Tab-separated table of C-alpha atoms and ligand atoms in Angstrom:
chain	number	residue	atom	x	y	z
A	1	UNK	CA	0.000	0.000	0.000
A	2	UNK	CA	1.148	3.380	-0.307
A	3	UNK	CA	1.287	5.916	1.471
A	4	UNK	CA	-0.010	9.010	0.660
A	5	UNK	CA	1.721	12.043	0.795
A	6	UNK	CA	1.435	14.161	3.604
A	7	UNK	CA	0.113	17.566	3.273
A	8	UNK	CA	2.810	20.952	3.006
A	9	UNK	CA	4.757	17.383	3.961
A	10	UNK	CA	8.147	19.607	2.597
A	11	UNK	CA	7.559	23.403	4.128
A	12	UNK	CA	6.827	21.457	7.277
A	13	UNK	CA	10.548	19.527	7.281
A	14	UNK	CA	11.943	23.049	6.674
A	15	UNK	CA	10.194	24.510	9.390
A	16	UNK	CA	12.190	22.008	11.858
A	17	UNK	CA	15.488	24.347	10.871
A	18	UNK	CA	18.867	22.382	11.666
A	19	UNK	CA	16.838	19.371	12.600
A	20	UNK	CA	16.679	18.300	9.475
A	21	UNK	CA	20.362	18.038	7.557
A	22	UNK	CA	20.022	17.958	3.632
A	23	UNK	CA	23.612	17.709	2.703
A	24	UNK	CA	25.006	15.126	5.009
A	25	UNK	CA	28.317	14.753	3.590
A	26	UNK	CA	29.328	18.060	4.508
A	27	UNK	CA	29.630	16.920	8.002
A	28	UNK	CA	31.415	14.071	7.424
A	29	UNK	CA	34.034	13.904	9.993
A	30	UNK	CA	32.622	16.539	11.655
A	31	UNK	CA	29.493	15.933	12.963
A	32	UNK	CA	30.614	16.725	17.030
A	33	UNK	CA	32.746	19.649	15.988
A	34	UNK	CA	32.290	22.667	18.019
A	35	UNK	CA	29.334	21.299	20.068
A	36	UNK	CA	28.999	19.741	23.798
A	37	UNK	CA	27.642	16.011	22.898
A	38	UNK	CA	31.108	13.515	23.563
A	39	UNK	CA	29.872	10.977	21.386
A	40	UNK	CA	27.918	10.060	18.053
A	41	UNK	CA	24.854	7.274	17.560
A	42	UNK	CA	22.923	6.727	15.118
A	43	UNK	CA	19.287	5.231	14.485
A	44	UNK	CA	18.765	3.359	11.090
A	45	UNK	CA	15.003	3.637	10.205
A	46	UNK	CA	13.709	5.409	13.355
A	47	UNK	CA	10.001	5.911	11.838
A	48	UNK	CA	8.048	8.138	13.520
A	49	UNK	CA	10.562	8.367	16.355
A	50	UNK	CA	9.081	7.566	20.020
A	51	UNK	CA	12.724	5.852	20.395
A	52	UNK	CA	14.501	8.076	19.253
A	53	UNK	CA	12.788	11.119	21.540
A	54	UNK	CA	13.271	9.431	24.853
A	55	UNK	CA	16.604	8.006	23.883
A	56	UNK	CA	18.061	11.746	23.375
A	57	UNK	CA	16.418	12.976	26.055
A	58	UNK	CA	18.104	10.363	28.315
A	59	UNK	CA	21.557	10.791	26.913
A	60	UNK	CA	22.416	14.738	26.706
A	61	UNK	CA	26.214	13.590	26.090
A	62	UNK	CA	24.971	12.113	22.964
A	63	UNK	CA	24.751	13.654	19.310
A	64	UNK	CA	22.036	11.068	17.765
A	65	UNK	CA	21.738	11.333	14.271
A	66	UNK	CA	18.433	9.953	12.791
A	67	UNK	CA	17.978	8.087	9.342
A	68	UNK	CA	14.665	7.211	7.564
A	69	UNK	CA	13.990	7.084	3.951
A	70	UNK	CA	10.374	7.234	3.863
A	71	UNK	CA	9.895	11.717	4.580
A	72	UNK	CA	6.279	11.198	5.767
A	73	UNK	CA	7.086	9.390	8.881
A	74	UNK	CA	10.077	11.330	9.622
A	75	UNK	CA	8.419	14.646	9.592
A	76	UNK	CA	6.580	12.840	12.500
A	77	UNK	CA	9.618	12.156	14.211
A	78	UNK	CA	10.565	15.799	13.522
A	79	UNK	CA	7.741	17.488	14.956
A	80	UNK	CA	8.277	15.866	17.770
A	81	UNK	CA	11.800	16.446	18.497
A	82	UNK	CA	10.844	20.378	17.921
A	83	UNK	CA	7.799	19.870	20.060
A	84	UNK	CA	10.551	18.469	22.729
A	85	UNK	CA	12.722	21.483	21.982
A	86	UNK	CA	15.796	18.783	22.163
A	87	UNK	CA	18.666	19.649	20.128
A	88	UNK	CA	21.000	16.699	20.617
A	89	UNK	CA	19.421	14.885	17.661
A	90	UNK	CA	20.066	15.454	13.700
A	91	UNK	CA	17.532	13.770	11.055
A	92	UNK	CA	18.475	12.699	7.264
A	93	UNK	CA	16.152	11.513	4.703
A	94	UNK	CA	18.805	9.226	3.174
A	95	UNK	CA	18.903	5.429	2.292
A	96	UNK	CA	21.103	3.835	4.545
A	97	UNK	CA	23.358	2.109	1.753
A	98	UNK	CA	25.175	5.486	1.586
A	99	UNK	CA	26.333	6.287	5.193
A	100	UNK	CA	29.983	6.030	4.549
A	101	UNK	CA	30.274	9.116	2.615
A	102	UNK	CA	28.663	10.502	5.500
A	103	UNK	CA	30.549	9.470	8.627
A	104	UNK	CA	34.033	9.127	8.932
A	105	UNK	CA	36.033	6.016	9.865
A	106	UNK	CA	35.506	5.386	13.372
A	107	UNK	CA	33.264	8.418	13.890
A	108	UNK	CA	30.428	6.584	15.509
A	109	UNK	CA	30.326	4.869	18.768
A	110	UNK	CA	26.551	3.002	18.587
A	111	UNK	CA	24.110	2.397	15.735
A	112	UNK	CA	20.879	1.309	16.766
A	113	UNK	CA	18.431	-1.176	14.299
A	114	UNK	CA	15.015	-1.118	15.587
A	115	UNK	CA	12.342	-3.641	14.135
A	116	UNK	CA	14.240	-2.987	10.740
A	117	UNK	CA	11.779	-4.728	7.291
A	118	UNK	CA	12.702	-8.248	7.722
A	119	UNK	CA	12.360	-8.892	3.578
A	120	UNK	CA	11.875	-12.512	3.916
A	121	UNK	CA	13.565	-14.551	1.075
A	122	UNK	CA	16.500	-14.902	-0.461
A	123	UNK	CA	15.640	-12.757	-3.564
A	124	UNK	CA	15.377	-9.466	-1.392
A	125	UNK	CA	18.479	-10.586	1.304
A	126	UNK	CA	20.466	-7.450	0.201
A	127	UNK	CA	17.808	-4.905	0.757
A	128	UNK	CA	17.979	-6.079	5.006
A	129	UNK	CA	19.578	-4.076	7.591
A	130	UNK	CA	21.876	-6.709	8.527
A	131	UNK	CA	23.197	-8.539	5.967
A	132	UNK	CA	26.864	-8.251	5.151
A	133	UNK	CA	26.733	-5.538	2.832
A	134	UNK	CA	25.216	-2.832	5.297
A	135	UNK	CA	27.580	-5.411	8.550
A	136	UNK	CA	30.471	-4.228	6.212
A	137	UNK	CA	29.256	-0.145	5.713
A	138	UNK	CA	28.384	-0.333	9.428
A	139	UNK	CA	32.138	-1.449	9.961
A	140	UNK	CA	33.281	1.698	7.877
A	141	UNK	CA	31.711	3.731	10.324
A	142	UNK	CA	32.118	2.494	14.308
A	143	UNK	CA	34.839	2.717	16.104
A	144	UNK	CA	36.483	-0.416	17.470
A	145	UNK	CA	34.643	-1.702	20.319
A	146	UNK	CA	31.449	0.252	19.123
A	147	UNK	CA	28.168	-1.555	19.154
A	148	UNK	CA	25.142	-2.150	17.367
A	149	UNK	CA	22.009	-2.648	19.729
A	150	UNK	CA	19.694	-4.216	17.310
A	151	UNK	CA	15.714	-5.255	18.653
A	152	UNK	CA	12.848	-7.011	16.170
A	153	UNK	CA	9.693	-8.864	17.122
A	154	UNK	CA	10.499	-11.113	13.698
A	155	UNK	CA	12.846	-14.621	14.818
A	156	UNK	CA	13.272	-15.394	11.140
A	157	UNK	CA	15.027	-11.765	10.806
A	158	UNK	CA	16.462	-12.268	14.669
A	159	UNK	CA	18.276	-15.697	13.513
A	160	UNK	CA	19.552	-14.595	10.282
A	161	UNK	CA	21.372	-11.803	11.685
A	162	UNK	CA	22.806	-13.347	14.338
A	163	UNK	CA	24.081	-15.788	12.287
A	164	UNK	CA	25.492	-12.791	10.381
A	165	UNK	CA	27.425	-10.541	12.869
A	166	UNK	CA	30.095	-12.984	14.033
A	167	UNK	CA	30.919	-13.457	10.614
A	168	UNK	CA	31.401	-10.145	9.731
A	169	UNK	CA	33.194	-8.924	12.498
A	170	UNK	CA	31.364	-8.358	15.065
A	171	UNK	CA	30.858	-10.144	18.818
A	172	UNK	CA	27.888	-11.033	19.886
A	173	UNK	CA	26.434	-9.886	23.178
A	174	UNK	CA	23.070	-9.657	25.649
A	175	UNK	CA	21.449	-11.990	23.130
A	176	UNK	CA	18.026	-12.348	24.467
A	177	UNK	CA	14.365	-14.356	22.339
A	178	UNK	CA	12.242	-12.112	25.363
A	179	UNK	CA	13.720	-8.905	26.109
A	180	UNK	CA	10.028	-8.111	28.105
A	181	UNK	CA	9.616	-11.427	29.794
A	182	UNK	CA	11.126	-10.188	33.273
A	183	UNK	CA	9.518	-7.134	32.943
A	184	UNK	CA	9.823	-3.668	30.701
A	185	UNK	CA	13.722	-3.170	29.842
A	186	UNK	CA	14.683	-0.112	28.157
A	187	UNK	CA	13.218	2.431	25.982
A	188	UNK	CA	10.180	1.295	23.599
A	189	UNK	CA	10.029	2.196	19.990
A	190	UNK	CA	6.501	3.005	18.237
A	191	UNK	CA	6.271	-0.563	16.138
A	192	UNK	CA	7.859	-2.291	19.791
A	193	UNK	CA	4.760	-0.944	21.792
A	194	UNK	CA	2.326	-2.240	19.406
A	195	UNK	CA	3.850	-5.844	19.411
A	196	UNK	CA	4.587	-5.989	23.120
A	197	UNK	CA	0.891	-4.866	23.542
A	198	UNK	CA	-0.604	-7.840	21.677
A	199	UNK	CA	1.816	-10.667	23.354
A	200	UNK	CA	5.239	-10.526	20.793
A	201	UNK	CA	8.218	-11.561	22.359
A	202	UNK	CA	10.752	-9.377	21.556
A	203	UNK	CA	14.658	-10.549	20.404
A	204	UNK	CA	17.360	-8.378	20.901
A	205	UNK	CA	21.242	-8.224	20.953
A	206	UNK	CA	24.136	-6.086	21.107
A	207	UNK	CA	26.438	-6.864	18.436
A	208	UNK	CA	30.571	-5.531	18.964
A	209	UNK	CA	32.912	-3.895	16.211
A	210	UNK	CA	36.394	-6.349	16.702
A	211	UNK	CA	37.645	-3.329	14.363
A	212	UNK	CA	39.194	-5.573	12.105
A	213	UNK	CA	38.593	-4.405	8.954
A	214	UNK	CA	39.363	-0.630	7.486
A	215	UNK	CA	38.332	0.806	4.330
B	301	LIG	N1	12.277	1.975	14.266
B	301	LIG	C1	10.870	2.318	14.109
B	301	LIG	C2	10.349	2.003	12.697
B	301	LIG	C3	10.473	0.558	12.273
B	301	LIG	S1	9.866	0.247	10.603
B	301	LIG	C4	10.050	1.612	15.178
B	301	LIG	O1	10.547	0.638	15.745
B	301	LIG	O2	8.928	2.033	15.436
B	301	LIG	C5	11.406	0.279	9.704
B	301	LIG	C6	11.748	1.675	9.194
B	301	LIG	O3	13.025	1.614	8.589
B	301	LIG	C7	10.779	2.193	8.120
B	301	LIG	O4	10.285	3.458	8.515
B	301	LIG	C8	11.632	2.272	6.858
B	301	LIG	O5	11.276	3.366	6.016
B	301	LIG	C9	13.035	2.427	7.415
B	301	LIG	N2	14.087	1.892	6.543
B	301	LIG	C10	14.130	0.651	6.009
B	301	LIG	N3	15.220	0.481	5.241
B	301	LIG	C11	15.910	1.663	5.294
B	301	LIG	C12	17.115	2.122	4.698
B	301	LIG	N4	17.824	1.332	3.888
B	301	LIG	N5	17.542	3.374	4.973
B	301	LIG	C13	16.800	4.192	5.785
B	301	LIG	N6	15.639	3.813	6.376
B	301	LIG	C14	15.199	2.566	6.139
């Protein structure tokens, strides 16, 4: 289905001012020059951007740069971070295949992968957030030692990726099939709240940058 466009969708992104970064590159290398935040995350796909709210909010030591390719639930996302007045968190309206003309080696110290598309079968493997071709971008960007914290309600996506990770680099840790099961853990994204709500377990894991590999 698609979506429909929303209304003054583009004068509305423009009214978020330096929320919303059009020419990423230009800050490649640079993205924590001259400002207070000590370190760099990013969020791959953060949708409308519950997540990525509270997350900034709880971190003020943390520039989090936001990524979503799909403008009409970003502008969500952005509203809300102006409606928040926080200004620790950047958005781009970029595919995610291109981040490593945006960030420097080893300028980013946590990526987060919420309830990324699973794109079941093998025809569409190379279109998912964790297969080795993003695992090796990803790489490009982290520092050694810097983590992915990727969550999905989907095991067939869950498995498959953390099948992937050790094989590209990365060690695998806080693997868990029900992060909820104990008891609410951690900030909830908007897809995560739906799913918890009608009885999804939730996987997660924390995946670790050896730093083996360079451009
Ligand atoms: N993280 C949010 C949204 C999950 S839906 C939540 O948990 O509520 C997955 C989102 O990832 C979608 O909004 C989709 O547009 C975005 N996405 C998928 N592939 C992407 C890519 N290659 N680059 C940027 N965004 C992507």
């Amino acid at each position: 289905m698609r979506m429909r466009r929303k209304k003054h969708l583009i004068p509305r992104m423009e009214r978020c001012g330096d929320l919303w970064v059009r020419e990423p590159e230009l800050s490649c290398g640079r993205w924590l020059s001259g400002r207070t935040e000590e370190e760099l995350h990013l969020e791959i796909g953060c949708g409308k951007g519950r997540f990525t709210v509270l997350t900034a909010a709880s971190l003020p030591s943390v520039l989090l740069v936001a990524i979503e390719k799909t403008q009409n639930v970003l502008l969500t996302a952005m509203e809300r971070t102006e409606a928040l007045g926080l200004s620790n968190i950047r958005f781009l309206d970029v595919d995610a295949s291109g981040l490593a003309s945006m960030f420097a080696l080893g300028e980013v110290s946590r990526i987060y992968l919420n309830f990324s598309d699973p794109w079941p079968g093998q025809r569409y493997e190379k279109r998912r957030l964790t297969s080795p071709r993003f695992l090796s971008i990803y790489g490009q960007i982290l520092r050694p030692g810097g983590e992915i914290h990727f969550k999905t309600d989907n095991r067939g996506l869950f498995d498959y990726s953390i099948a992937q990770f050790p094989a590209a680099g990365y060690d695998l840790e806080q693997v868990t099939y029900d992060l909820h099961g104990p008891g609410i853990c951690g900030v909830m994204t908007d897809y995560e709240e739906k799913f918890h709500e009608a009885g999804t377990p939730i996987c997660r894991c924390v995946a670790r940058w050896r730093g083996e590999n360079s451009r």
